[in-house]
């Protein structure tokens, strides 16, 4: 029945507005969930840094290894915070889109027509390229095209290497800053050169394997937030 109506009648502006707002709210909830997960990862990573630092203090023979671990976890913390910041920016853009869309429908109700908005199109193009929002933002863009609010479809999602550009090798000063924050003045105990350790004791291999497993798990969660 709805299909038949769509052939003979123009879309109902009120229904279009409701659908657009539903899609925007859906995207907002997705961003909120992702940001909450990143907060949990942020807290856990700070705990990993503290635990590694304590291991080095308790056993001076493992101080160098522990210091390297703290710097590795600090880099992961930087990645987590940058992704969280990116999602917060995306949420602000999405809220801006919602305000502009509602305003456009209000103008249409008063004037009987609607004009395409380059501002909305720019924001939607930016948001649809995010892996976290690609699917639902494409659906939103289609609805906005139908309503005449934007004039063209959006592009492809951003490759992961562009999203995380410059985050694989964080600047040492940024790592030091994070360690200074988390370790609260104990930075000197954590600062070592990032180079392979010489003649590591055999009993420490289990700790290294555990660290690698933890990092792999954290990175897996970060990737999952983008899927």
PDB file of C-alpha atoms in Angstrom, residues 13-155:
ATOM      1  CA  UNK A  13       7.037  16.015   4.670  1.00  0.00           C
ATOM      2  CA  UNK A  14       6.097  15.206   8.279  1.00  0.00           C
ATOM      3  CA  UNK A  15       6.882  11.524   7.724  1.00  0.00           C
ATOM      4  CA  UNK A  16      10.165  12.421   6.031  1.00  0.00           C
ATOM      5  CA  UNK A  17      11.126  14.643   8.937  1.00  0.00           C
ATOM      6  CA  UNK A  18      10.323  11.890  11.458  1.00  0.00           C
ATOM      7  CA  UNK A  19      12.382   9.347   9.539  1.00  0.00           C
ATOM      8  CA  UNK A  20      15.353  11.705   9.266  1.00  0.00           C
ATOM      9  CA  UNK A  21      15.222  12.451  12.991  1.00  0.00           C
ATOM     10  CA  UNK A  22      14.936   8.731  13.802  1.00  0.00           C
ATOM     11  CA  UNK A  23      18.068   8.014  11.748  1.00  0.00           C
ATOM     12  CA  UNK A  24      19.953  10.879  13.382  1.00  0.00           C
ATOM     13  CA  UNK A  25      18.988   9.660  16.855  1.00  0.00           C
ATOM     14  CA  UNK A  26      20.089   6.149  15.883  1.00  0.00           C
ATOM     15  CA  UNK A  27      23.502   7.468  14.866  1.00  0.00           C
ATOM     16  CA  UNK A  28      23.766   9.557  18.030  1.00  0.00           C
ATOM     17  CA  UNK A  29      23.076   6.517  20.217  1.00  0.00           C
ATOM     18  CA  UNK A  30      25.740   4.575  18.308  1.00  0.00           C
ATOM     19  CA  UNK A  31      28.301   7.310  18.938  1.00  0.00           C
ATOM     20  CA  UNK A  32      27.349   7.470  22.622  1.00  0.00           C
ATOM     21  CA  UNK A  33      27.849   3.709  23.003  1.00  0.00           C
ATOM     22  CA  UNK A  34      31.221   3.852  21.254  1.00  0.00           C
ATOM     23  CA  UNK A  35      32.400   6.778  23.383  1.00  0.00           C
ATOM     24  CA  UNK A  36      31.344   4.952  26.565  1.00  0.00           C
ATOM     25  CA  UNK A  37      33.360   1.905  25.472  1.00  0.00           C
ATOM     26  CA  UNK A  38      36.358   4.135  24.844  1.00  0.00           C
ATOM     27  CA  UNK A  39      36.025   5.575  28.359  1.00  0.00           C
ATOM     28  CA  UNK A  40      36.254   2.040  29.744  1.00  0.00           C
ATOM     29  CA  UNK A  41      39.323   1.332  27.598  1.00  0.00           C
ATOM     30  CA  UNK A  42      40.873   4.623  28.745  1.00  0.00           C
ATOM     31  CA  UNK A  43      40.468   3.625  32.391  1.00  0.00           C
ATOM     32  CA  UNK A  44      41.790   0.092  31.841  1.00  0.00           C
ATOM     33  CA  UNK A  45      44.820   1.316  29.936  1.00  0.00           C
ATOM     34  CA  UNK A  46      45.748   3.718  32.741  1.00  0.00           C
ATOM     35  CA  UNK A  47      45.562   0.760  35.119  1.00  0.00           C
ATOM     36  CA  UNK A  48      47.893  -1.246  32.854  1.00  0.00           C
ATOM     37  CA  UNK A  49      50.402   1.637  32.960  1.00  0.00           C
ATOM     38  CA  UNK A  50      50.243   1.803  36.758  1.00  0.00           C
ATOM     39  CA  UNK A  51      50.599  -1.968  37.107  1.00  0.00           C
ATOM     40  CA  UNK A  52      53.634  -2.062  34.793  1.00  0.00           C
ATOM     41  CA  UNK A  53      55.248   0.780  36.722  1.00  0.00           C
ATOM     42  CA  UNK A  54      54.688  -1.017  40.043  1.00  0.00           C
ATOM     43  CA  UNK A  55      56.252  -4.207  38.677  1.00  0.00           C
ATOM     44  CA  UNK A  56      59.376  -2.246  37.796  1.00  0.00           C
ATOM     45  CA  UNK A  57      59.548  -0.699  41.262  1.00  0.00           C
ATOM     46  CA  UNK A  58      59.145  -4.027  43.031  1.00  0.00           C
ATOM     47  CA  UNK A  59      61.782  -5.769  40.921  1.00  0.00           C
ATOM     48  CA  UNK A  60      64.652  -3.452  39.802  1.00  0.00           C
ATOM     49  CA  UNK A  61      65.951  -6.205  37.510  1.00  0.00           C
ATOM     50  CA  UNK A  62      62.799  -5.812  35.422  1.00  0.00           C
ATOM     51  CA  UNK A  63      62.684  -2.014  35.565  1.00  0.00           C
ATOM     52  CA  UNK A  64      63.721  -1.542  31.924  1.00  0.00           C
ATOM     53  CA  UNK A  65      61.106  -3.998  30.640  1.00  0.00           C
ATOM     54  CA  UNK A  66      58.424  -2.430  32.832  1.00  0.00           C
ATOM     55  CA  UNK A  67      59.325   1.043  31.592  1.00  0.00           C
ATOM     56  CA  UNK A  68      58.995  -0.090  27.988  1.00  0.00           C
ATOM     57  CA  UNK A  69      55.598  -1.570  28.804  1.00  0.00           C
ATOM     58  CA  UNK A  70      54.374   1.714  30.280  1.00  0.00           C
ATOM     59  CA  UNK A  71      55.363   3.565  27.114  1.00  0.00           C
ATOM     60  CA  UNK A  72      53.666   0.970  24.908  1.00  0.00           C
ATOM     61  CA  UNK A  73      50.443   1.297  26.885  1.00  0.00           C
ATOM     62  CA  UNK A  74      50.772   5.086  26.819  1.00  0.00           C
ATOM     63  CA  UNK A  75      50.761   4.998  23.015  1.00  0.00           C
ATOM     64  CA  UNK A  76      47.596   2.921  23.085  1.00  0.00           C
ATOM     65  CA  UNK A  77      46.037   5.426  25.475  1.00  0.00           C
ATOM     66  CA  UNK A  78      46.835   8.233  23.040  1.00  0.00           C
ATOM     67  CA  UNK A  79      45.148   6.296  20.231  1.00  0.00           C
ATOM     68  CA  UNK A  80      42.069   5.723  22.381  1.00  0.00           C
ATOM     69  CA  UNK A  81      41.813   9.402  23.298  1.00  0.00           C
ATOM     70  CA  UNK A  82      42.234  10.575  19.710  1.00  0.00           C
ATOM     71  CA  UNK A  83      39.488   8.246  18.567  1.00  0.00           C
ATOM     72  CA  UNK A  84      37.260   9.437  21.409  1.00  0.00           C
ATOM     73  CA  UNK A  85      37.887  13.049  20.395  1.00  0.00           C
ATOM     74  CA  UNK A  86      37.046  12.227  16.784  1.00  0.00           C
ATOM     75  CA  UNK A  87      33.746  10.641  17.809  1.00  0.00           C
ATOM     76  CA  UNK A  88      32.876  13.630  20.012  1.00  0.00           C
ATOM     77  CA  UNK A  89      33.456  15.926  17.032  1.00  0.00           C
ATOM     78  CA  UNK A  90      31.275  13.670  14.883  1.00  0.00           C
ATOM     79  CA  UNK A  91      28.491  13.811  17.461  1.00  0.00           C
ATOM     80  CA  UNK A  92      28.591  17.616  17.426  1.00  0.00           C
ATOM     81  CA  UNK A  93      28.379  17.541  13.609  1.00  0.00           C
ATOM     82  CA  UNK A  94      25.426  15.167  13.794  1.00  0.00           C
ATOM     83  CA  UNK A  95      23.597  17.449  16.219  1.00  0.00           C
ATOM     84  CA  UNK A  96      24.253  20.349  13.845  1.00  0.00           C
ATOM     85  CA  UNK A  97      22.785  18.312  10.974  1.00  0.00           C
ATOM     86  CA  UNK A  98      19.653  17.616  13.031  1.00  0.00           C
ATOM     87  CA  UNK A  99      19.133  21.311  13.778  1.00  0.00           C
ATOM     88  CA  UNK A 100      19.615  22.279  10.124  1.00  0.00           C
ATOM     89  CA  UNK A 101      17.319  19.507   8.869  1.00  0.00           C
ATOM     90  CA  UNK A 102      14.526  20.497  11.244  1.00  0.00           C
ATOM     91  CA  UNK A 103      14.957  24.123  10.247  1.00  0.00           C
ATOM     92  CA  UNK A 104      14.767  23.187   6.556  1.00  0.00           C
ATOM     93  CA  UNK A 105      11.519  21.281   7.073  1.00  0.00           C
ATOM     94  CA  UNK A 106      10.092  24.199   9.064  1.00  0.00           C
ATOM     95  CA  UNK A 107      10.895  26.598   6.209  1.00  0.00           C
ATOM     96  CA  UNK A 108       9.285  24.176   3.767  1.00  0.00           C
ATOM     97  CA  UNK A 109       6.112  24.133   5.866  1.00  0.00           C
ATOM     98  CA  UNK A 110       5.928  27.945   5.817  1.00  0.00           C
ATOM     99  CA  UNK A 111       7.082  28.696   2.267  1.00  0.00           C
ATOM    100  CA  UNK A 112       5.825  25.525   0.582  1.00  0.00           C
ATOM    101  CA  UNK A 113       9.224  24.740  -0.902  1.00  0.00           C
ATOM    102  CA  UNK A 114      12.677  23.706   0.244  1.00  0.00           C
ATOM    103  CA  UNK A 115      16.135  24.710  -0.887  1.00  0.00           C
ATOM    104  CA  UNK A 116      19.137  22.424  -0.897  1.00  0.00           C
ATOM    105  CA  UNK A 117      21.645  23.189   1.853  1.00  0.00           C
ATOM    106  CA  UNK A 118      25.352  23.017   1.079  1.00  0.00           C
ATOM    107  CA  UNK A 119      26.078  23.173   4.827  1.00  0.00           C
ATOM    108  CA  UNK A 120      24.074  20.020   5.548  1.00  0.00           C
ATOM    109  CA  UNK A 121      25.561  18.293   2.511  1.00  0.00           C
ATOM    110  CA  UNK A 122      29.088  19.040   3.729  1.00  0.00           C
ATOM    111  CA  UNK A 123      28.396  17.672   7.224  1.00  0.00           C
ATOM    112  CA  UNK A 124      26.633  14.561   5.902  1.00  0.00           C
ATOM    113  CA  UNK A 125      29.501  13.876   3.490  1.00  0.00           C
ATOM    114  CA  UNK A 126      31.928  14.102   6.388  1.00  0.00           C
ATOM    115  CA  UNK A 127      29.876  11.838   8.664  1.00  0.00           C
ATOM    116  CA  UNK A 128      29.049   9.163   6.096  1.00  0.00           C
ATOM    117  CA  UNK A 129      32.765   8.571   5.515  1.00  0.00           C
ATOM    118  CA  UNK A 130      33.222   7.407   9.114  1.00  0.00           C
ATOM    119  CA  UNK A 131      33.250   3.589   9.367  1.00  0.00           C
ATOM    120  CA  UNK A 132      31.144   3.779  12.558  1.00  0.00           C
ATOM    121  CA  UNK A 133      28.268   5.516  10.772  1.00  0.00           C
ATOM    122  CA  UNK A 134      28.555   4.586   7.105  1.00  0.00           C
ATOM    123  CA  UNK A 135      25.438   2.407   6.850  1.00  0.00           C
ATOM    124  CA  UNK A 136      22.893   4.549   8.662  1.00  0.00           C
ATOM    125  CA  UNK A 137      24.338   7.817   7.344  1.00  0.00           C
ATOM    126  CA  UNK A 138      23.930   6.556   3.779  1.00  0.00           C
ATOM    127  CA  UNK A 139      20.289   5.853   4.542  1.00  0.00           C
ATOM    128  CA  UNK A 140      19.922   9.338   6.019  1.00  0.00           C
ATOM    129  CA  UNK A 141      21.548  10.913   2.973  1.00  0.00           C
ATOM    130  CA  UNK A 142      19.072   9.109   0.706  1.00  0.00           C
ATOM    131  CA  UNK A 143      16.157  10.510   2.708  1.00  0.00           C
ATOM    132  CA  UNK A 144      17.626  14.003   2.561  1.00  0.00           C
ATOM    133  CA  UNK A 145      18.021  13.713  -1.209  1.00  0.00           C
ATOM    134  CA  UNK A 146      14.376  12.634  -1.508  1.00  0.00           C
ATOM    135  CA  UNK A 147      13.318  15.621   0.587  1.00  0.00           C
ATOM    136  CA  UNK A 148      15.413  17.972  -1.549  1.00  0.00           C
ATOM    137  CA  UNK A 149      17.581  19.065   1.376  1.00  0.00           C
ATOM    138  CA  UNK A 150      20.792  17.877  -0.267  1.00  0.00           C
ATOM    139  CA  UNK A 151      21.427  17.459  -3.986  1.00  0.00           C
ATOM    140  CA  UNK A 152      23.882  14.619  -4.295  1.00  0.00           C
ATOM    141  CA  UNK A 153      24.872  11.361  -2.694  1.00  0.00           C
ATOM    142  CA  UNK A 154      27.875  11.119  -0.443  1.00  0.00           C
ATOM    143  CA  UNK A 155      31.282   9.527  -0.983  1.00  0.00           C
TER     144      UNK A 155
END
